[in-house]
Amino acid sequence: MGDFFVPGRTNLNIKIRLDIAIFTNYNIINSETMLTKQARAALHIKLPGIYVGLVFIAALFGSLAYPIQDALVPLLVEPDQLVQAQADMSLAYKGTDYVFNALSGFLISLCSVLGVLIMDAATFVVTVVTFKRIKLAEPRQQHTREKSSYFNQLLVGFKIISTDPLLRLLTFASFVMNFFFGGLNTYVVLFGRHFGGSIYYGILESMSAVGILLGMTVVYRQLKKLTVRQSYLIGNFGRALFMILTVVSYNQFWLFAIIYLLSFVFQGLTQVFETPMIQATVGSGQLGKVMTCFYTLVSVTLPLGSLAFSFLADRFDLRLFLLLFAFFYAGIFLLFLASRAFKKVDELQLS
């Protein structure tokens, strides 16, 4: 679950970073035949800095895709198709991510690292060509005499989020949720150790991934007759309920794993609706700014959660963490249930 946990995303940044790291390493190996021992030593010292710089650049460009993509979708589909579009995109993201992650080792052994690198680069070229062929009518911006600075435009996004009750609630829920998911990234390793080793950790990681995929596809389709508000509340209630049950089943691995999977099924269900609710609430002219601010706010807490709970891991019983996580889920469910703004979400005509 090392992915950033916002509405149906895969770890594209990691993919880019690994490709760049492999490419850099390959070129360094080929060029070492012309270096002296002293030069190789100097290169070895500088290599971590090179990797860090490349990772930063890759992450910088990779992170641009998410707000741009979410701003484009409402220009391509009608408001009542936003949820279905999100479900289809999530399936494409998650499905290909899991399949090719599983095949990566096989492909490397079959085609060599360089061969996989070339194929990977080709997929990015195809992606660029495909996006270029998309025809859409972008909203015309009213040009002012003085162009506002990037910082001022960013403040516009923060202001829209802070003044809209629904956006404020969605942002707060994702902000705190990512903090706990950062902690879960630490604790899931400890769960694996508790049950007997790395194989159990791998099973739990698979359970969470499969659960989210099932929630975004199978469960979402089964609940299509319900309103967006009803489905989203069911998702929030379900993930809270099954997270509480993980505490009860803590000493029986397979029961724990099945309940853990079910909690992520409902997590996947909630993710189908979150981004469309933001897209339908904000005008297309301001959506890019809002999505950029939204991702900025919610992405900060993921590493902070991992850092905080890594220090608390020796002091917090594993079941206590699960209980805190479940109480947070329950609190979010109650907030959405009582929210006046959320009671009007079906007026957005997302279904």
Coordinates of C-alpha atoms in Angstrom, one line a residue:
M1 CA 0.0 0.0 0.0
G2 CA 2.8 2.3 -0.5
D3 CA 0.7 4.2 -3.0
F4 CA -0.4 7.7 -2.4
F5 CA -4.0 7.1 -1.2
V6 CA -6.2 9.5 -3.2
P7 CA -9.0 8.3 -5.4
G8 CA -7.8 5.4 -7.5
R9 CA -4.2 6.1 -8.2
T10 CA -1.2 3.9 -8.9
N11 CA 2.4 4.6 -8.1
L12 CA 3.3 6.1 -11.4
N13 CA 6.1 8.2 -9.8
I14 CA 7.8 5.1 -8.5
K15 CA 7.7 3.6 -12.0
I16 CA 9.3 6.6 -13.5
R17 CA 11.9 6.8 -10.7
L18 CA 12.9 3.1 -11.2
D19 CA 13.2 3.6 -15.0
I20 CA 15.5 6.6 -14.5
A21 CA 17.5 4.8 -11.9
I22 CA 18.0 1.8 -14.1
F23 CA 18.8 3.9 -17.1
T24 CA 21.4 5.9 -15.2
N25 CA 22.9 2.7 -13.8
Y26 CA 23.2 1.1 -17.2
N27 CA 25.0 4.1 -18.7
I28 CA 27.3 4.3 -15.7
I29 CA 28.3 0.6 -16.1
N30 CA 29.1 1.1 -19.8
S31 CA 31.1 4.2 -19.2
E32 CA 33.2 2.7 -16.4
T33 CA 35.6 1.0 -18.8
M34 CA 37.0 4.4 -19.6
L35 CA 37.4 5.6 -16.0
T36 CA 40.3 5.3 -13.7
K37 CA 40.0 3.8 -10.2
Q38 CA 40.1 7.3 -8.7
A39 CA 37.3 8.5 -11.1
R40 CA 35.2 5.5 -10.2
A41 CA 35.6 6.2 -6.5
A42 CA 34.6 9.8 -7.0
L43 CA 31.6 8.6 -9.1
H44 CA 30.6 6.2 -6.3
I45 CA 30.5 9.1 -3.8
K46 CA 28.4 11.3 -6.1
L47 CA 26.0 8.6 -7.3
P48 CA 23.5 8.9 -4.3
G49 CA 23.3 12.6 -5.0
I50 CA 22.6 12.0 -8.7
Y51 CA 19.9 9.4 -7.8
V52 CA 18.2 11.9 -5.4
G53 CA 18.2 14.6 -8.0
L54 CA 16.8 12.4 -10.7
V55 CA 14.1 11.1 -8.3
F56 CA 13.1 14.6 -7.4
I57 CA 12.8 15.6 -11.1
A58 CA 10.9 12.5 -12.0
A59 CA 8.5 13.0 -9.0
L60 CA 8.1 16.7 -9.9
F61 CA 7.0 15.9 -13.5
G62 CA 5.0 12.8 -12.5
S63 CA 2.9 14.6 -10.0
L64 CA 1.7 17.1 -12.6
A65 CA -0.4 14.3 -14.3
Y66 CA -2.9 13.9 -11.5
P67 CA -4.4 17.4 -11.2
I68 CA -4.3 18.0 -15.0
Q69 CA -6.0 14.7 -15.7
D70 CA -8.7 15.3 -13.1
A71 CA -9.3 18.8 -14.6
L72 CA -9.7 17.4 -18.1
V73 CA -12.2 14.6 -17.3
P74 CA -15.2 17.0 -16.8
L75 CA -14.5 18.4 -20.2
L76 CA -14.8 15.0 -21.8
V77 CA -17.9 13.6 -20.1
E78 CA -21.2 14.8 -18.8
P79 CA -21.7 15.4 -15.1
D80 CA -23.8 12.2 -14.7
Q81 CA -21.0 10.2 -16.2
L82 CA -18.2 11.4 -13.9
V83 CA -18.6 8.6 -11.4
Q84 CA -18.5 5.9 -14.2
A85 CA -15.5 7.6 -15.8
Q86 CA -13.7 7.5 -12.4
A87 CA -14.6 3.8 -12.0
D88 CA -13.3 3.0 -15.5
M89 CA -10.1 4.9 -15.0
S90 CA -9.5 3.3 -11.6
L91 CA -9.9 -0.1 -13.1
A92 CA -7.4 0.8 -15.8
Y93 CA -5.0 2.2 -13.3
K94 CA -5.2 -0.5 -10.7
G95 CA -5.6 -3.4 -13.1
T96 CA -2.6 -2.6 -15.2
D97 CA -0.6 -1.7 -12.1
Y98 CA -1.2 -5.1 -10.4
V99 CA -0.7 -7.1 -13.6
F100 CA 2.5 -5.5 -14.7
N101 CA 4.0 -5.4 -11.2
A102 CA 3.4 -9.1 -11.1
L103 CA 5.0 -9.6 -14.5
S104 CA 7.9 -7.2 -14.0
G105 CA 10.4 -9.9 -12.8
F106 CA 9.4 -12.2 -15.6
L107 CA 9.8 -9.5 -18.3
I108 CA 13.2 -8.5 -17.0
S109 CA 14.4 -12.1 -17.1
L110 CA 13.0 -12.5 -20.6
C111 CA 14.0 -9.2 -22.2
S112 CA 16.8 -8.0 -20.0
V113 CA 16.7 -4.7 -18.1
L114 CA 17.5 -2.6 -21.2
G115 CA 14.7 -4.3 -23.1
V116 CA 12.2 -3.6 -20.4
L117 CA 13.5 0.0 -20.3
I118 CA 13.0 0.5 -24.0
M119 CA 9.4 -1.0 -23.8
D120 CA 8.6 1.3 -20.9
A121 CA 9.9 4.3 -22.7
A122 CA 7.8 3.3 -25.7
T123 CA 4.6 3.2 -23.5
F124 CA 5.2 6.8 -22.5
V125 CA 5.6 7.8 -26.1
V126 CA 2.3 6.1 -26.9
T127 CA 0.7 7.9 -24.0
V128 CA 1.8 11.3 -25.2
V129 CA 0.6 10.6 -28.8
T130 CA -2.8 9.3 -27.4
F131 CA -3.3 12.4 -25.2
K132 CA -2.5 14.6 -28.1
R133 CA -5.3 13.1 -30.1
I134 CA -7.9 13.9 -27.5
K135 CA -10.2 16.7 -28.8
L136 CA -11.8 18.9 -26.2
A137 CA -13.1 22.4 -25.9
E138 CA -11.1 24.0 -23.0
P139 CA -12.8 26.9 -21.2
R140 CA -11.6 30.3 -22.3
Q141 CA -9.7 32.2 -19.7
Q142 CA -10.3 35.9 -19.4
H143 CA -6.9 37.5 -19.8
T144 CA -6.2 40.4 -17.4
R145 CA -3.6 43.1 -18.0
E146 CA -1.5 41.8 -15.1
K147 CA -0.9 38.1 -14.9
S148 CA -1.3 36.8 -11.4
S149 CA 1.6 34.9 -9.9
Y150 CA 1.6 31.2 -9.4
F151 CA 1.4 31.7 -5.7
N152 CA -1.7 33.9 -6.0
Q153 CA -3.4 31.3 -8.3
L154 CA -2.6 28.6 -5.7
L155 CA -4.2 30.8 -3.0
V156 CA -7.4 30.8 -5.1
G157 CA -7.5 27.0 -4.9
F158 CA -7.0 27.0 -1.2
K159 CA -9.7 29.7 -0.8
I160 CA -12.3 27.7 -2.8
I161 CA -11.6 24.6 -0.7
S162 CA -11.8 26.6 2.6
T163 CA -15.1 28.3 1.7
D164 CA -17.0 25.4 0.3
P165 CA -18.4 23.0 3.1
L166 CA -18.3 19.9 0.9
L167 CA -14.8 20.5 -0.4
R168 CA -13.6 21.3 3.1
L169 CA -15.1 18.0 4.5
L170 CA -13.7 15.9 1.6
T171 CA -10.2 17.5 2.0
F172 CA -10.2 17.1 5.8
A173 CA -11.2 13.4 5.5
S174 CA -8.5 12.6 3.0
F175 CA -6.0 14.7 4.9
V176 CA -6.4 12.7 8.1
M177 CA -7.0 9.4 6.3
N178 CA -3.6 9.6 4.5
F179 CA -1.9 10.2 7.9
F180 CA -3.3 6.8 9.1
F181 CA -2.5 5.1 5.8
G182 CA 1.1 6.3 6.3
G183 CA 1.0 4.6 9.7
L184 CA -0.5 1.5 8.1
N185 CA 2.4 1.3 5.7
T186 CA 4.6 0.9 8.8
Y187 CA 2.2 -1.4 10.8
V188 CA 1.4 -3.8 8.0
V189 CA 5.0 -5.0 8.1
L190 CA 4.6 -5.6 11.8
F191 CA 1.3 -7.5 11.1
G192 CA 3.3 -9.8 8.8
R193 CA 5.9 -10.3 11.5
H194 CA 3.2 -11.0 14.1
F195 CA 1.7 -13.7 11.9
G196 CA 4.9 -15.4 11.0
G197 CA 7.0 -13.6 8.4
S198 CA 7.2 -11.9 5.0
I199 CA 4.8 -14.2 3.2
Y200 CA 2.0 -13.0 5.5
Y201 CA 3.0 -9.4 4.8
G202 CA 2.7 -10.1 1.1
I203 CA -0.7 -11.7 1.5
L204 CA -2.0 -8.7 3.4
E205 CA -0.7 -6.3 0.7
S206 CA -2.4 -8.4 -1.9
M207 CA -5.6 -8.4 0.1
S208 CA -5.7 -4.6 0.3
A209 CA -5.0 -4.2 -3.4
V210 CA -7.6 -6.8 -4.5
G211 CA -10.1 -5.3 -2.0
I212 CA -9.8 -1.8 -3.5
L213 CA -10.2 -3.2 -7.0
L214 CA -13.3 -5.2 -6.1
G215 CA -14.8 -2.1 -4.4
M216 CA -14.2 0.1 -7.4
T217 CA -15.7 -2.4 -9.8
V218 CA -18.0 -5.2 -8.5
V219 CA -19.5 -3.5 -5.4
Y220 CA -19.9 -0.1 -7.2
R221 CA -21.8 -1.8 -10.0
Q222 CA -24.0 -3.6 -7.5
L223 CA -25.0 -0.4 -5.8
K224 CA -25.6 1.7 -9.0
K225 CA -29.3 1.9 -8.2
L226 CA -28.6 3.8 -5.0
T227 CA -27.8 7.5 -4.8
V228 CA -24.2 8.8 -4.5
R229 CA -24.9 9.8 -0.9
Q230 CA -26.2 6.4 0.0
S231 CA -23.4 4.5 -1.7
Y232 CA -20.7 6.8 -0.1
L233 CA -22.2 6.4 3.4
I234 CA -22.3 2.6 2.9
G235 CA -18.6 2.7 1.9
N236 CA -17.7 4.7 5.0
F237 CA -19.7 2.6 7.4
G238 CA -18.4 -0.7 5.9
R239 CA -14.8 0.2 6.2
A240 CA -15.3 1.3 9.8
L241 CA -17.1 -1.9 10.7
F242 CA -14.6 -4.3 9.2
M243 CA -11.6 -2.4 10.5
I244 CA -13.1 -2.8 14.0
L245 CA -13.5 -6.5 13.3
T246 CA -9.8 -6.9 12.5
V247 CA -9.1 -6.2 16.2
V248 CA -11.4 -9.1 17.2
S249 CA -9.8 -11.5 14.7
Y250 CA -6.2 -10.5 15.4
N251 CA -5.0 -13.9 16.4
Q252 CA -6.4 -15.9 13.5
F253 CA -4.6 -15.0 10.3
W254 CA -7.0 -16.1 7.6
L255 CA -10.0 -14.6 9.3
F256 CA -8.0 -11.4 9.9
A257 CA -6.9 -11.4 6.2
I258 CA -10.5 -11.8 4.9
I259 CA -11.9 -9.1 7.1
Y260 CA -8.9 -6.9 6.2
L261 CA -9.8 -7.4 2.5
L262 CA -13.4 -6.5 3.1
S263 CA -12.5 -3.2 4.8
F264 CA -10.5 -2.3 1.6
V265 CA -13.5 -3.3 -0.6
F266 CA -15.5 -0.5 1.1
Q267 CA -12.4 1.8 0.9
G268 CA -12.4 1.2 -2.9
L269 CA -16.1 2.0 -3.1
T270 CA -15.6 5.4 -1.4
Q271 CA -12.7 6.2 -3.8
V272 CA -15.0 5.9 -6.8
F273 CA -17.1 8.9 -5.6
E274 CA -14.5 11.3 -4.1
T275 CA -12.9 12.9 -7.2
P276 CA -16.3 13.2 -9.1
M277 CA -17.8 15.1 -6.2
I278 CA -14.9 17.6 -6.4
Q279 CA -15.2 17.8 -10.2
A280 CA -18.9 18.5 -10.1
T281 CA -18.6 21.1 -7.3
V282 CA -15.9 23.2 -8.9
G283 CA -16.2 25.1 -12.2
S284 CA -14.0 23.8 -15.0
G285 CA -12.0 27.1 -15.0
Q286 CA -10.9 26.7 -11.4
L287 CA -10.7 22.9 -11.2
G288 CA -7.0 22.6 -12.0
K289 CA -6.1 25.0 -9.1
V290 CA -8.4 23.2 -6.7
M291 CA -7.1 19.8 -7.6
T292 CA -3.5 21.0 -7.2
C293 CA -4.2 22.4 -3.8
F294 CA -6.2 19.3 -2.8
Y295 CA -3.3 16.9 -3.7
T296 CA -0.8 19.3 -2.0
L297 CA -2.8 19.2 1.2
V298 CA -3.5 15.5 1.4
S299 CA -0.2 14.2 0.2
V300 CA 1.7 15.9 3.0
T301 CA 0.3 13.7 5.7
L302 CA 1.2 10.3 4.1
P303 CA 4.9 10.6 4.9
L304 CA 4.2 12.3 8.2
G305 CA 2.0 9.4 9.2
S306 CA 4.7 6.9 8.3
L307 CA 7.3 8.9 10.2
A308 CA 5.1 9.4 13.3
F309 CA 4.0 5.8 13.6
S310 CA 7.5 4.4 13.0
F311 CA 8.5 6.1 16.2
L312 CA 5.3 5.0 18.0
A313 CA 5.4 1.4 16.7
D314 CA 7.3 0.2 19.8
R315 CA 4.9 1.9 22.1
F316 CA 1.6 1.3 20.3
D317 CA 0.1 -2.2 20.5
L318 CA -0.8 -3.4 17.0
R319 CA -4.4 -3.8 18.0
L320 CA -4.5 -0.3 19.4
F321 CA -3.5 1.1 16.0
L322 CA -6.3 -0.8 14.3
L323 CA -8.7 0.4 16.9
L324 CA -7.6 4.1 16.4
F325 CA -7.9 3.6 12.6
A326 CA -11.4 2.1 13.0
F327 CA -12.5 5.0 15.3
F328 CA -11.3 7.5 12.7
Y329 CA -13.3 5.7 10.0
A330 CA -16.4 5.8 12.3
G331 CA -15.8 9.5 13.0
I332 CA -15.6 10.3 9.2
F333 CA -18.8 8.3 8.7
L334 CA -20.6 10.4 11.3
L335 CA -19.3 13.6 9.9
F336 CA -20.6 12.8 6.4
L337 CA -23.9 11.5 7.9
A338 CA -24.5 14.8 9.8
S339 CA -23.1 17.2 7.2
R340 CA -25.7 19.5 5.6
A341 CA -23.5 20.0 2.6
F342 CA -23.2 16.3 2.0
K343 CA -27.0 15.9 2.2
K344 CA -27.2 18.0 -1.0
V345 CA -24.6 16.0 -2.9
D346 CA -27.2 14.2 -5.0
E347 CA -28.2 17.7 -6.4
L348 CA -24.9 17.5 -8.3
Q349 CA -26.6 14.9 -10.5
L350 CA -23.6 12.5 -10.6
S351 CA -25.9 9.6 -11.2

